[in-house]
C-alpha cells in the first residue's frame, strides 16, 4: 500500500489552522497583513455607497430585491450580490464547464460555455464600472446569461425547437427554467432573458451592457480559438477589422470596450461608435461564415440535433428514468423532458446516446482543431 507523501502530511497539519490571540484562528502562523478595525460593511452600507457612486439611470439594489417569492433582505449582501452567488453555486452554471461554446469536445486550448460566461462577465464589469452602472448586477447577468443552453452549442436550440411549441431560446429558457428555482431578482432575469440582440431590449442599462459584452467577448475569443485550431488565419481577417480593432483578442477587446464606454458616457445610451461597430459586425460576419457555418461545423450541428432528438424521444417513452426533480415542476411532460436533456453536459448526452440508444460512437459529433 502506498504511503502518504510528505507534502500531504504537511497539508494535513494545517487542519485546525493556527491559533492567534484569544480564540482567533489564522490561516498562516505569522501573517503580517493588517486592516483597520471597524464595523462590518453590510448590505445597507453597500447600498449607500451605490447611491453615492452610481450615475442616475444605473440600477440600484433595494433591500431583498424584486423577486417572485418575497424574501427578507440579507444582512451582508445586496440583492444582486445574492443573485450572483446563487448563479455561481447553481448546477446550471457548473454544467457550463461541460458544454460546447463553438467546438464540440474542446481541448484545453478552446473555450467552453463556462469560460465564455466568465469572459463576458469580465467585459461587462469593465463597461459597467466605466459608465457608472451597477457592476454587480451586470456581473450576475453575464454569469447567468447562457445557463439555458443545451449540450452541443446553438444546435441544441434547433433540436429542441421541434418539441417546444413556443420555440427553444436559451435566454428565456435560462431565466424561466434553468435558473427558476433560484428566485432571482426580476432585473437579473430580464438581463438573462433578453441578452441576445434578436430579443426585446433589456429594461436596464446593465442588461444593455451585457448584450454588448456577450457579442464583444464571443467575437474575439471564438476567432482566437479558430486561429489556434488552424481553422482560419490572421491573414484571412477583413481589412476593416484589422485597421480598427487589430488582429489579437487583447487589442480587439480593448477597442470594443473603450468604444462602448466612451459612446455611452457621451450619449447617455449604451452604444458603440459607428466605425467600431462596423468592425465588430465585420468580425462577426467573418466568424459566421468561416467558423460557425463551415461544413465541419454544420456536420457537428446535424449530429447534435440527431442525438438530442433521440434522447428526448427515449425519455418520453421511459419517463421512469427521468430524475424526480424534473418531474415535480408544473410544466407539461415534454417541457420536463427537454429540461432534463437540455441540462446535460455534452459528454453525458453523448454517452447516453451510446448506452440508451445503442449509437455507434462513429455517429457522434467529432471534435475539431488542435489536439485531435
XYZ file of C-alpha atoms in Angstrom:
372
model
C 0.000 0.000 0.000
C 1.350 3.450 -0.919
C 2.449 5.704 1.931
C 1.146 9.205 2.479
C 3.604 11.682 0.989
C 5.420 14.382 2.949
C 3.508 17.166 1.193
C 0.179 15.536 2.049
C 1.215 15.171 5.703
C 2.260 18.827 5.827
C -1.089 19.860 4.359
C -2.919 17.719 6.919
C -1.147 19.526 9.769
C -2.995 22.716 8.784
C -6.363 21.086 9.545
C -7.111 23.297 12.544
C -5.351 26.453 11.326
C -3.098 28.482 13.594
C -4.221 29.893 16.937
C -3.638 33.595 17.409
C -4.600 35.938 20.227
C -7.550 34.711 22.262
C -9.896 32.455 20.306
C -8.890 33.715 16.863
C -7.620 31.174 14.307
C -5.478 32.225 11.337
C -4.636 30.567 8.018
C -0.911 31.221 8.476
C 1.247 31.205 11.611
C 2.826 34.618 11.128
C 0.830 36.683 8.667
C 1.731 40.382 8.601
C -1.175 41.875 6.646
C -3.412 44.158 8.709
C -6.536 46.249 8.171
C -8.036 48.870 10.450
C -10.835 47.575 12.642
C -14.382 48.860 12.197
C -17.985 47.878 11.754
C -18.926 45.216 9.227
C -19.543 46.651 5.749
C -23.017 45.169 5.403
C -25.805 45.496 2.897
C -27.105 48.877 3.972
C -23.660 50.460 3.860
C -23.044 48.944 0.437
C -26.346 50.295 -0.836
C -25.425 53.741 0.485
C -22.128 53.555 -1.387
C -24.008 52.612 -4.561
C -26.198 55.686 -4.213
C -23.076 57.850 -3.970
C -21.075 56.212 -6.762
C -23.592 55.113 -9.403
C -24.856 57.531 -12.024
C -28.529 58.400 -12.419
C -30.085 55.705 -14.570
C -27.997 52.900 -13.115
C -29.932 50.196 -11.295
C -29.780 50.392 -7.510
C -30.032 47.405 -5.205
C -33.016 47.765 -2.937
C -33.394 45.548 0.107
C -34.269 41.990 -0.833
C -34.882 42.876 -4.466
C -37.906 42.399 -6.692
C -38.373 38.615 -6.518
C -41.266 36.346 -7.500
C -41.228 34.950 -3.962
C -40.616 37.651 -1.370
C -37.520 37.264 0.812
C -36.099 39.054 3.788
C -33.085 41.284 2.986
C -29.700 39.708 3.590
C -27.768 41.488 6.360
C -24.485 41.344 4.424
C -25.170 41.214 0.696
C -27.146 43.377 -1.677
C -29.893 41.650 -3.631
C -27.738 41.498 -6.774
C -24.783 40.089 -4.837
C -27.102 37.335 -3.651
C -28.150 36.685 -7.243
C -24.555 36.431 -8.385
C -23.732 33.998 -5.578
C -26.757 31.837 -6.355
C -25.868 31.640 -10.037
C -22.232 30.726 -9.397
C -23.237 27.945 -6.985
C -26.019 26.598 -9.210
C -25.933 23.288 -11.057
C -26.797 25.025 -14.325
C -23.754 27.282 -14.091
C -21.420 24.467 -13.078
C -22.526 22.328 -16.019
C -21.446 25.053 -18.448
C -17.933 23.652 -17.996
C -19.043 20.613 -19.980
C -20.988 22.409 -22.689
C -19.880 23.484 -26.152
C -19.073 27.103 -26.921
C -18.138 26.615 -30.576
C -16.068 23.431 -30.690
C -17.591 20.135 -29.552
C -15.127 18.193 -27.385
C -12.840 21.211 -26.838
C -9.191 20.735 -25.981
C -7.636 22.665 -23.120
C -6.936 25.480 -25.608
C -10.557 26.129 -26.544
C -13.421 27.802 -24.734
C -16.298 26.044 -23.074
C -19.614 27.688 -22.337
C -18.311 28.330 -18.795
C -15.131 30.140 -19.820
C -17.231 32.152 -22.265
C -19.537 33.247 -19.427
C -16.525 34.315 -17.361
C -15.108 36.346 -20.246
C -18.474 38.008 -20.875
C -18.613 38.897 -17.174
C -15.148 40.464 -17.376
C -16.173 42.605 -20.352
C -19.480 43.547 -18.718
C -17.757 44.588 -15.481
C -15.258 46.696 -17.407
C -18.003 48.534 -19.257
C -20.259 48.906 -16.214
C -17.586 50.428 -13.999
C -16.528 52.774 -16.815
C -20.025 54.200 -17.277
C -21.018 54.279 -13.602
C -23.534 51.422 -13.795
C -24.147 48.624 -11.298
C -21.165 46.299 -11.727
C -22.602 43.545 -9.546
C -25.867 43.373 -11.478
C -24.032 43.282 -14.814
C -21.772 40.560 -13.425
C -24.726 38.441 -12.294
C -26.490 38.795 -15.648
C -23.337 37.914 -17.569
C -22.535 34.847 -15.489
C -26.076 33.549 -15.903
C -26.757 34.592 -19.480
C -26.027 31.200 -21.088
C -27.331 28.861 -18.380
C -30.230 27.936 -20.654
C -28.011 26.420 -23.348
C -28.326 22.718 -24.039
C -25.483 20.334 -24.913
C -23.755 20.817 -28.238
C -23.976 24.594 -28.508
C -26.581 26.519 -30.501
C -27.547 23.329 -32.347
C -29.470 22.344 -29.222
C -31.883 25.243 -29.833
C -32.627 23.874 -33.285
C -33.063 20.395 -31.819
C -35.444 21.407 -29.032
C -37.472 23.709 -31.298
C -39.088 20.526 -32.619
C -40.600 19.808 -29.199
C -41.295 23.220 -27.663
C -44.315 24.985 -29.256
C -43.085 28.464 -28.333
C -39.596 27.624 -29.561
C -36.464 26.985 -27.534
C -34.452 30.155 -26.952
C -31.588 29.790 -24.495
C -32.129 33.243 -22.980
C -35.757 32.866 -21.870
C -35.175 29.183 -21.115
C -32.302 30.067 -18.814
C -34.304 32.720 -16.971
C -37.603 30.853 -16.810
C -36.499 27.211 -16.496
C -32.816 26.541 -15.772
C -32.468 29.235 -13.098
C -36.112 29.456 -11.999
C -35.504 27.698 -8.672
C -33.014 30.393 -7.594
C -35.738 33.054 -7.177
C -33.522 35.713 -8.758
C -34.405 39.388 -8.952
C -36.590 40.490 -11.857
C -33.810 42.774 -13.164
C -31.283 39.922 -13.248
C -33.717 37.611 -15.005
C -34.607 40.318 -17.526
C -30.950 40.740 -18.477
C -30.511 36.974 -18.876
C -33.761 36.591 -20.799
C -33.045 39.415 -23.254
C -29.279 39.470 -23.740
C -29.451 38.321 -27.374
C -29.719 41.138 -29.917
C -32.715 39.433 -31.538
C -34.688 39.673 -28.276
C -36.601 42.699 -26.931
C -34.371 45.327 -25.325
C -33.477 44.689 -21.674
C -35.164 47.062 -19.223
C -31.947 48.185 -17.528
C -28.707 49.851 -18.562
C -26.849 46.850 -17.130
C -28.828 44.498 -19.361
C -27.818 46.548 -22.401
C -24.207 46.367 -21.225
C -24.350 42.574 -21.085
C -25.829 42.415 -24.589
C -22.752 44.234 -25.909
C -20.385 42.314 -23.636
C -21.630 38.968 -24.941
C -21.102 39.899 -28.581
C -17.736 41.542 -27.960
C -16.440 38.565 -25.989
C -17.527 35.775 -28.309
C -16.465 37.560 -31.493
C -12.943 37.995 -30.122
C -12.466 34.672 -28.358
C -14.153 32.498 -30.996
C -11.741 33.956 -33.528
C -8.812 33.219 -31.233
C -9.945 29.614 -30.792
C -10.387 29.170 -34.532
C -6.913 30.536 -35.247
C -5.341 28.206 -32.683
C -7.283 25.288 -34.141
C -5.987 26.094 -37.634
C -9.466 26.808 -38.995
C -8.613 30.389 -40.070
C -5.554 32.620 -40.046
C -4.964 36.257 -39.172
C -4.317 36.924 -42.852
C -7.932 35.956 -43.597
C -9.415 38.750 -41.480
C -11.365 41.552 -43.203
C -9.383 44.757 -43.653
C -11.774 46.842 -41.572
C -11.304 44.539 -38.581
C -7.517 44.752 -38.786
C -7.471 48.541 -39.241
C -9.958 49.400 -36.498
C -9.670 46.604 -33.933
C -6.402 44.808 -34.615
C -5.685 41.127 -35.013
C -5.426 39.779 -31.477
C -8.010 39.288 -28.738
C -6.427 41.728 -26.301
C -6.453 44.616 -28.752
C -9.925 43.837 -30.044
C -11.410 43.708 -26.547
C -9.731 46.984 -25.635
C -11.042 48.790 -28.724
C -14.586 47.482 -28.433
C -14.885 48.007 -24.672
C -13.461 51.545 -24.782
C -15.821 52.472 -27.600
C -18.886 51.352 -25.636
C -17.704 53.250 -22.548
C -16.894 56.442 -24.442
C -20.066 56.376 -26.533
C -22.318 55.645 -23.574
C -20.794 58.399 -21.469
C -21.194 60.856 -24.349
C -24.740 59.955 -25.407
C -26.394 58.537 -22.295
C -27.381 55.339 -24.127
C -25.391 52.112 -24.289
C -23.879 52.010 -27.749
C -20.751 51.896 -29.873
C -19.237 54.361 -32.333
C -20.303 53.595 -35.910
C -16.814 52.884 -37.252
C -16.017 50.491 -34.399
C -19.446 48.864 -34.684
C -18.722 48.296 -38.377
C -15.530 46.443 -37.437
C -17.371 44.352 -34.841
C -20.070 43.489 -37.386
C -17.426 42.529 -39.946
C -15.700 40.299 -37.400
C -18.976 38.616 -36.504
C -19.841 38.093 -40.179
C -16.392 36.618 -40.764
C -16.796 34.234 -37.826
C -20.274 33.286 -39.006
C -19.085 32.360 -42.484
C -15.688 30.872 -41.726
C -16.287 29.260 -38.306
C -19.927 28.792 -37.327
C -21.307 27.697 -40.720
C -18.272 25.958 -42.214
C -19.095 22.430 -43.441
C -17.455 20.743 -40.445
C -19.454 22.905 -38.028
C -22.695 22.154 -39.823
C -21.820 18.461 -39.672
C -21.337 18.771 -35.934
C -24.686 20.522 -35.601
C -26.520 17.815 -37.541
C -25.059 15.135 -35.283
C -26.013 17.110 -32.159
C -29.597 17.518 -33.372
C -29.873 13.766 -34.042
C -28.543 12.916 -30.590
C -30.897 15.284 -28.792
C -33.934 14.246 -30.827
C -33.176 10.633 -29.996
C -32.740 11.333 -26.290
C -35.938 13.363 -25.958
C -37.911 10.604 -27.715
C -36.320 7.965 -25.484
C -37.078 9.740 -22.224
C -40.642 10.440 -23.308
C -41.086 6.691 -23.607
C -39.079 5.909 -20.455
C -40.232 8.638 -18.119
C -39.382 6.493 -15.094
C -35.657 7.116 -15.617
C -36.010 10.910 -15.664
C -34.861 12.306 -12.287
C -37.728 13.244 -9.972
C -36.613 16.872 -9.676
C -37.584 17.454 -13.318
C -40.969 15.772 -12.942
C -42.016 17.763 -9.893
C -42.465 21.051 -11.758
C -45.746 22.489 -13.065
C -44.569 22.155 -16.684
C -46.080 19.606 -19.050
C -44.277 16.347 -19.763
C -42.430 17.438 -22.907
C -41.090 20.565 -21.210
C -39.944 18.430 -18.271
C -38.104 16.022 -20.562
C -36.474 18.844 -22.536
C -35.410 20.476 -19.264
C -33.641 17.243 -18.302
C -31.933 16.684 -21.647
C -31.159 20.389 -22.023
C -29.366 20.416 -18.699
C -26.966 17.643 -19.713
C -23.316 18.246 -20.480
C -22.060 17.283 -23.931
C -20.266 14.217 -22.666
C -23.212 12.916 -20.660
C -25.630 13.406 -23.557
C -23.313 11.634 -25.977
C -22.689 8.778 -23.545
C -26.450 8.361 -23.119
C -26.785 8.105 -26.902
C -24.433 5.132 -26.918
C -25.798 3.463 -23.772
C -29.534 4.041 -24.198
C -29.974 4.469 -27.939
C -27.311 1.993 -28.985
C -25.498 4.505 -31.138
C -22.094 3.641 -32.522
C -19.588 6.270 -31.399
C -18.733 6.992 -35.032
C -22.149 8.681 -35.348
C -21.431 11.135 -32.524
C -20.178 14.706 -33.070
C -16.459 14.877 -33.700
C -14.070 17.323 -32.115
C -12.245 19.814 -34.274
C -8.948 21.618 -34.096
C -5.632 21.168 -32.354
C -5.373 18.152 -30.121
C -7.352 15.679 -32.286
